[in-house]
PDB file of C-alpha atoms in Angstrom:
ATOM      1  CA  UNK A   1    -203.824  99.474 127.470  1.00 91.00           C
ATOM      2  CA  UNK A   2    -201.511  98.639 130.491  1.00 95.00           C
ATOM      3  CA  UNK A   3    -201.913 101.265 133.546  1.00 95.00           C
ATOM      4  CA  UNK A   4    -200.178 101.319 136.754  1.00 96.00           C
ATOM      5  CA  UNK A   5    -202.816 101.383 139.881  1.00 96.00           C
ATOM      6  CA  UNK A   6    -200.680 103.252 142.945  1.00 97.00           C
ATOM      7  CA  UNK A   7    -201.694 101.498 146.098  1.00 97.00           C
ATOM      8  CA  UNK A   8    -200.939 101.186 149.750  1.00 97.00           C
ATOM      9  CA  UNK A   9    -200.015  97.678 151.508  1.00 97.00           C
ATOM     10  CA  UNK A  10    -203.818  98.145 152.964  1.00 97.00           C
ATOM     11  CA  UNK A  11    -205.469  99.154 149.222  1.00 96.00           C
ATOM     12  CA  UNK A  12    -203.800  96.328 148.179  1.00 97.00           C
ATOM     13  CA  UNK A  13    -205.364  94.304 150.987  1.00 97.00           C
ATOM     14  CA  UNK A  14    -208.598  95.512 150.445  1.00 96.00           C
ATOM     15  CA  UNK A  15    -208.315  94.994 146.396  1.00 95.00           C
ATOM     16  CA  UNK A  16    -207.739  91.129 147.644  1.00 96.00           C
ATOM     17  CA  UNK A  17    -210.642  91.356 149.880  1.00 95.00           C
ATOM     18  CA  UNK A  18    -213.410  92.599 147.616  1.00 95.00           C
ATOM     19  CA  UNK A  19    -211.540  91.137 143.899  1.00 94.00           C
ATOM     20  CA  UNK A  20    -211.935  94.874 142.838  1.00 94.00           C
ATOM     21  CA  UNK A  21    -209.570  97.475 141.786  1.00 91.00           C
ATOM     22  CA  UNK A  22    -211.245 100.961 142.633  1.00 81.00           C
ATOM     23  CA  UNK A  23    -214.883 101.785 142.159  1.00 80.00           C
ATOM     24  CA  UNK A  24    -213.923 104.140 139.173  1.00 76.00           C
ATOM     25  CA  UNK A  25    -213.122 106.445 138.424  1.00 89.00           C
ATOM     26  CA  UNK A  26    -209.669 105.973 139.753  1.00 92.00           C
ATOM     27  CA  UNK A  27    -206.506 107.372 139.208  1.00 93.00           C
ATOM     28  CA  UNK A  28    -203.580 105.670 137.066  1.00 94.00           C
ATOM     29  CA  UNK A  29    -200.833 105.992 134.785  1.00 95.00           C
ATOM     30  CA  UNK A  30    -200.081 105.046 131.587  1.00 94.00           C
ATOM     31  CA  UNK A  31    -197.760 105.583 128.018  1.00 90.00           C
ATOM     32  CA  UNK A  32    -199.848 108.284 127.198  1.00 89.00           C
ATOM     33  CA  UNK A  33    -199.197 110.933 124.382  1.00 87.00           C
ATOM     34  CA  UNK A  34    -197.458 113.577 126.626  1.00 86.00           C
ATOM     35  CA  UNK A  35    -195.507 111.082 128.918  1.00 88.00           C
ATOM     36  CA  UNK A  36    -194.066 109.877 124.904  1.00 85.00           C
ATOM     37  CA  UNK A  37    -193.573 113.511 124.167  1.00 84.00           C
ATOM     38  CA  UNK A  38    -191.659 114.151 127.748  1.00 84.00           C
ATOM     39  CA  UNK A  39    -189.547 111.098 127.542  1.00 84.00           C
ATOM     40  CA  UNK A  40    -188.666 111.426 124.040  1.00 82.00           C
ATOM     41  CA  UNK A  41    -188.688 107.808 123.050  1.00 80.00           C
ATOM     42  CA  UNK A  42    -190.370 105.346 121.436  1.00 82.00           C
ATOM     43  CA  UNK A  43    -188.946 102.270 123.672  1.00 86.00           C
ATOM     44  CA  UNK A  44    -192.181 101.071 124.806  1.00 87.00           C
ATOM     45  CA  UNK A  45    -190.313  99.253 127.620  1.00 90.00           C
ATOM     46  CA  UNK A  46    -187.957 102.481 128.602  1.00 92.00           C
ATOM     47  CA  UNK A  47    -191.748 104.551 128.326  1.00 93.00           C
ATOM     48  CA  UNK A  48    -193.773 101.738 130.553  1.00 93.00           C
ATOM     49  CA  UNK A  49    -190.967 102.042 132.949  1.00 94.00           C
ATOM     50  CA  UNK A  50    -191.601 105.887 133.114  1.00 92.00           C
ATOM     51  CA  UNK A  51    -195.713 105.532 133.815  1.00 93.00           C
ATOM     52  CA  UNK A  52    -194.523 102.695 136.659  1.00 95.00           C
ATOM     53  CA  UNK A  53    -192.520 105.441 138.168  1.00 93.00           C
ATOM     54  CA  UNK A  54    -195.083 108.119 137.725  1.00 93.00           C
ATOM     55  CA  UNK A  55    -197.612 105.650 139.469  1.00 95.00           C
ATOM     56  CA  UNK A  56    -194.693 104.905 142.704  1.00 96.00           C
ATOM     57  CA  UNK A  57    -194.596 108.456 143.330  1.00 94.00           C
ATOM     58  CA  UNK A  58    -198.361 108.718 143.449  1.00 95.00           C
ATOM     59  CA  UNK A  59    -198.607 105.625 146.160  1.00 97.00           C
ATOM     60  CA  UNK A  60    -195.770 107.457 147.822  1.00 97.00           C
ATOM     61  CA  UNK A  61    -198.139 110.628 148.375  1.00 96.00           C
ATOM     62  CA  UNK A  62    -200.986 107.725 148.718  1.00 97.00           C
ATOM     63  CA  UNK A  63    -198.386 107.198 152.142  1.00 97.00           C
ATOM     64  CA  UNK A  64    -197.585 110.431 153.305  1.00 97.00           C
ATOM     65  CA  UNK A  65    -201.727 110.792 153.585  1.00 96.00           C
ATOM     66  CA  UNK A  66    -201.639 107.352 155.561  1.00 96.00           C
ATOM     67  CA  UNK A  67    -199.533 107.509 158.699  1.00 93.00           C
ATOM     68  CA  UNK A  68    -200.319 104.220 159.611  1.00 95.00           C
ATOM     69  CA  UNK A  69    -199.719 101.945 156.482  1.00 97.00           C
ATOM     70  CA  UNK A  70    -196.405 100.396 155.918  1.00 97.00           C
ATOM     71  CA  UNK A  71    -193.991 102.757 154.726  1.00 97.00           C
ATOM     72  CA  UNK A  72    -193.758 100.359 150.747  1.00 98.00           C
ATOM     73  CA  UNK A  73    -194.611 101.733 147.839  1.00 98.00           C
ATOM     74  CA  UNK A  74    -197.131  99.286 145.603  1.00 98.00           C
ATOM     75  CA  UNK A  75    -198.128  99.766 142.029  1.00 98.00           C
ATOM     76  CA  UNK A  76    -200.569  97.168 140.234  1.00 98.00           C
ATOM     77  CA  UNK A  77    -200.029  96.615 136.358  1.00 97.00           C
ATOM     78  CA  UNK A  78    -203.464  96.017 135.002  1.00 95.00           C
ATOM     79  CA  UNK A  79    -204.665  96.132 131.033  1.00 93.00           C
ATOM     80  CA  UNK A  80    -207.973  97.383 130.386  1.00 91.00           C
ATOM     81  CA  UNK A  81    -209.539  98.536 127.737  1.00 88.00           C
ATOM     82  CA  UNK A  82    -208.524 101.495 125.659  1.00 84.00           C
ATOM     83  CA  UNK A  83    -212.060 102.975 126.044  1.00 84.00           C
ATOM     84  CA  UNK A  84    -211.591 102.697 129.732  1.00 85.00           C
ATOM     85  CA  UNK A  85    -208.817 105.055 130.484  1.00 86.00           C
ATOM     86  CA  UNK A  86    -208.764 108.966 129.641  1.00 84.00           C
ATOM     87  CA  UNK A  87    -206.140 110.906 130.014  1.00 77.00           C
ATOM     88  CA  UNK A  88    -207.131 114.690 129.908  1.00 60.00           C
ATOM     89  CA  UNK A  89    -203.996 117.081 128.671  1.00 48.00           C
ATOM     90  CA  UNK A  90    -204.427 118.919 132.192  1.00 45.00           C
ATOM     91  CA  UNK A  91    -205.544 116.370 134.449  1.00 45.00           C
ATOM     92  CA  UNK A  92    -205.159 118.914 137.576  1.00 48.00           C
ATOM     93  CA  UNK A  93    -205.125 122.346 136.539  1.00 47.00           C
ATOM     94  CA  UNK A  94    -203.639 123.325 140.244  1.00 48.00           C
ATOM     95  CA  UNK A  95    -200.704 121.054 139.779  1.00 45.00           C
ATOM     96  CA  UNK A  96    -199.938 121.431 135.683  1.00 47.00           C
ATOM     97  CA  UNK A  97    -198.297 118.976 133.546  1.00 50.00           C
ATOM     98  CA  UNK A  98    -194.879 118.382 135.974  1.00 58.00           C
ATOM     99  CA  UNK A  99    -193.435 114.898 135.425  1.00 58.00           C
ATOM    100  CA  UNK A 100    -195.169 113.495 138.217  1.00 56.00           C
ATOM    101  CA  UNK A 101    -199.079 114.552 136.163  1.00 74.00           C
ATOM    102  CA  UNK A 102    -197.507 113.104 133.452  1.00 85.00           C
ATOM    103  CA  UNK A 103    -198.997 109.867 132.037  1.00 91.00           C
ATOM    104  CA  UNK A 104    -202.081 110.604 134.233  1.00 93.00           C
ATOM    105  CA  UNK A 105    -204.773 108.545 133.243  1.00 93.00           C
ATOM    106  CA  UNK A 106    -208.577 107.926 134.553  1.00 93.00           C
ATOM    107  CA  UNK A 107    -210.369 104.317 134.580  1.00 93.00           C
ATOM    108  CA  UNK A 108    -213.772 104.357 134.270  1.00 91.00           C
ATOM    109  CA  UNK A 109    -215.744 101.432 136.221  1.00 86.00           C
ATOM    110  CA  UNK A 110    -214.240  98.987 138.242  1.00 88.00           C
ATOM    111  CA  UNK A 111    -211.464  97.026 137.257  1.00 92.00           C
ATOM    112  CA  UNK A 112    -211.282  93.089 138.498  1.00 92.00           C
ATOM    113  CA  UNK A 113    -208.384  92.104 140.436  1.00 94.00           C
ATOM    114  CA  UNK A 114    -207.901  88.900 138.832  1.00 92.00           C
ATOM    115  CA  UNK A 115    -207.559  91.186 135.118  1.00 92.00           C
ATOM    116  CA  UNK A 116    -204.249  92.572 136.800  1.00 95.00           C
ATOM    117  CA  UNK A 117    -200.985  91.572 134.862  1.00 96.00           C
ATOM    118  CA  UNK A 118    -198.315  92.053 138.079  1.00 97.00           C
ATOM    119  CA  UNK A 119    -197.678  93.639 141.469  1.00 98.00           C
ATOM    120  CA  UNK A 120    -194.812  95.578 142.585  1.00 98.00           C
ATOM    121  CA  UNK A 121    -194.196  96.551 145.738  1.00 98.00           C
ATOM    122  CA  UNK A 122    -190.610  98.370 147.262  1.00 97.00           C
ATOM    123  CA  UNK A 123    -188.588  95.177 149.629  1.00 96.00           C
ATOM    124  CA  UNK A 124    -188.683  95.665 152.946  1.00 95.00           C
ATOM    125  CA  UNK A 125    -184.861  97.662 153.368  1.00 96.00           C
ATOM    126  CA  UNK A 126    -186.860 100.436 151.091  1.00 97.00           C
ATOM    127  CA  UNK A 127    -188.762 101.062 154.213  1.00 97.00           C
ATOM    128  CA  UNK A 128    -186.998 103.714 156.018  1.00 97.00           C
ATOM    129  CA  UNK A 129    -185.919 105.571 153.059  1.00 97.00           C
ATOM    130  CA  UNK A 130    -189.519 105.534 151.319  1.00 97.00           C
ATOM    131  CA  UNK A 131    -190.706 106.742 154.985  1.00 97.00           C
ATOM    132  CA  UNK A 132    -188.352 109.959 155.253  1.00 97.00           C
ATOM    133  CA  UNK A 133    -189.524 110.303 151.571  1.00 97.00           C
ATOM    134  CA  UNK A 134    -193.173 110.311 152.668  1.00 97.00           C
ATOM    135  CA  UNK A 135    -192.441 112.646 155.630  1.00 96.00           C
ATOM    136  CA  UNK A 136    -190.591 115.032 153.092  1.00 97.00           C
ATOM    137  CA  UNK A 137    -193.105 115.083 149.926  1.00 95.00           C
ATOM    138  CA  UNK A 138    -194.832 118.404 151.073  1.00 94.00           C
ATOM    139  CA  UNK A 139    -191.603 120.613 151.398  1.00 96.00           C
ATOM    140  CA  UNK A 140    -190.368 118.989 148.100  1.00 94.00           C
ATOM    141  CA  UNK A 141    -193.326 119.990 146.582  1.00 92.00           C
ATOM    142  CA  UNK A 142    -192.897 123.501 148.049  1.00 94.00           C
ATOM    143  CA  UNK A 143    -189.301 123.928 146.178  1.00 94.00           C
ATOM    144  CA  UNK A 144    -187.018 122.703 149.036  1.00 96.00           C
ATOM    145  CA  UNK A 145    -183.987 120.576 147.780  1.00 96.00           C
ATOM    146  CA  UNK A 146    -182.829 118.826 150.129  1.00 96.00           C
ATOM    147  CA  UNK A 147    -186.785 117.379 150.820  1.00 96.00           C
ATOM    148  CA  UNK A 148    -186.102 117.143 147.109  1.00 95.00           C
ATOM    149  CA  UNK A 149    -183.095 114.867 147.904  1.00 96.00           C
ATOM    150  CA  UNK A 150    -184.792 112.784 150.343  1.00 96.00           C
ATOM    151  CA  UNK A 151    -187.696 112.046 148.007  1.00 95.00           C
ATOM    152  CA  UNK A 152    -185.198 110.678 145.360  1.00 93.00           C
ATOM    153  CA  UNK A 153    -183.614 108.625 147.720  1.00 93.00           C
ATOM    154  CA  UNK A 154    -186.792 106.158 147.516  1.00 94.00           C
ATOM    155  CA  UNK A 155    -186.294 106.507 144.067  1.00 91.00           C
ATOM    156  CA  UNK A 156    -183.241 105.299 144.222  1.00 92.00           C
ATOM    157  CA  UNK A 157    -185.426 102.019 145.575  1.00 96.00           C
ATOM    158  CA  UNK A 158    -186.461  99.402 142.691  1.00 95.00           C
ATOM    159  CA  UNK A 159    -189.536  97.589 143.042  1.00 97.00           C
ATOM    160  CA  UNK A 160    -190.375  94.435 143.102  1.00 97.00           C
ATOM    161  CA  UNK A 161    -192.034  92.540 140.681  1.00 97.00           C
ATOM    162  CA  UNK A 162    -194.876  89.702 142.465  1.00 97.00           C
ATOM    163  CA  UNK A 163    -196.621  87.935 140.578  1.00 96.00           C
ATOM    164  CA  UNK A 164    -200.372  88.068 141.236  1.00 94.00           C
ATOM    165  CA  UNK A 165    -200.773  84.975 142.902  1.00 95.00           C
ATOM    166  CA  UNK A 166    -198.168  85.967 145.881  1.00 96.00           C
ATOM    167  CA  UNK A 167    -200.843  89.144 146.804  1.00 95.00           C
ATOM    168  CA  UNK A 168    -202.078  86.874 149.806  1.00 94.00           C
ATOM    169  CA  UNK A 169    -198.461  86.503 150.794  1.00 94.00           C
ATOM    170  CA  UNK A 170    -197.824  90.269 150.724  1.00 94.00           C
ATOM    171  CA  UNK A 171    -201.103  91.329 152.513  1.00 92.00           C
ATOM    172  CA  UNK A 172    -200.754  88.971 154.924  1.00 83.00           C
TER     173      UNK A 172
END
């Protein structure tokens, strides 16, 4: 199964440091029955695309906890096994199944670095829009639209695709 790890610039760093992808359990997304049910498709492309996006947003609130990493959203593709990841149907009862719980998967164990398939990380002009993003996430949680707005504008941001062999370049 392919999941998408949500990272910071410095989880990333520290993922190159140690070879290791979270301790596990750890938080990641995936083309999971409900995320196929909310999307209604069966492009697995158009659906892998939609559990890359889930995981963004979750390293976006990964930033708005971390004032002082760089404001650039970074996602790791990985394939483990399917035994490894659960999804629940509810993963967070307080938050419910919104789009952004959608897809919402947990790894068991650690996962190597090496095993991951890609990085993807915003460019560097995505910084100051996924920073007012990160600023805005709580009030756009709270129902306000034009935090709403803001938030969408790093949508608006594609990432990149690295291949894994260019993390040294982007940590360092």
């Amino acid at each position: 199964m392919r999941v998408y790890v949500p990272l910071t610039l410095p989880g990333l760093a520290e993922a190159s440091r140690t070879g290791v992808l979270g301790d596990g359990p750890f938080l990641a997304y995936a083309v999971t029955p409900a995320l196929r049910e909310w999307c209604l498709s069966d492009d697995l492309e158009e659906l892998e695309y939609a559990a890359l996006s889930r995981a963004a947003l979750a390293s976006l609130r990964l930033l708005a906890a971390d004032a002082g990493a760089p404001r650039r959203r970074v996602v790791v593709a990985v394939d483990v096994s399917d035994a490894a990841a659960s999804s629940d149907p509810d993963p967070d009862p307080g938050r419910g199944l919104g789009p952004a719980a959608l897809g919402e998967v947990r790894v068991a164990g650690a996962v190597r670095l090496a095993k991951a398939a890609a990085v993807h990380v915003d460019a560097a002009d995505a910084e100051a829009d996924v920073a007012a993003a990160a600023g805005a996430l709580a009030a756009a949680d709270g129902g306000d639209d034009v935090a709403r707005s803001t938030v969408d504008g790093a949508e608006d941001h594609e990432l990149l695709w690295y291949a894994t062999q260019e993390i040294p370049g982007l940590v360092g």
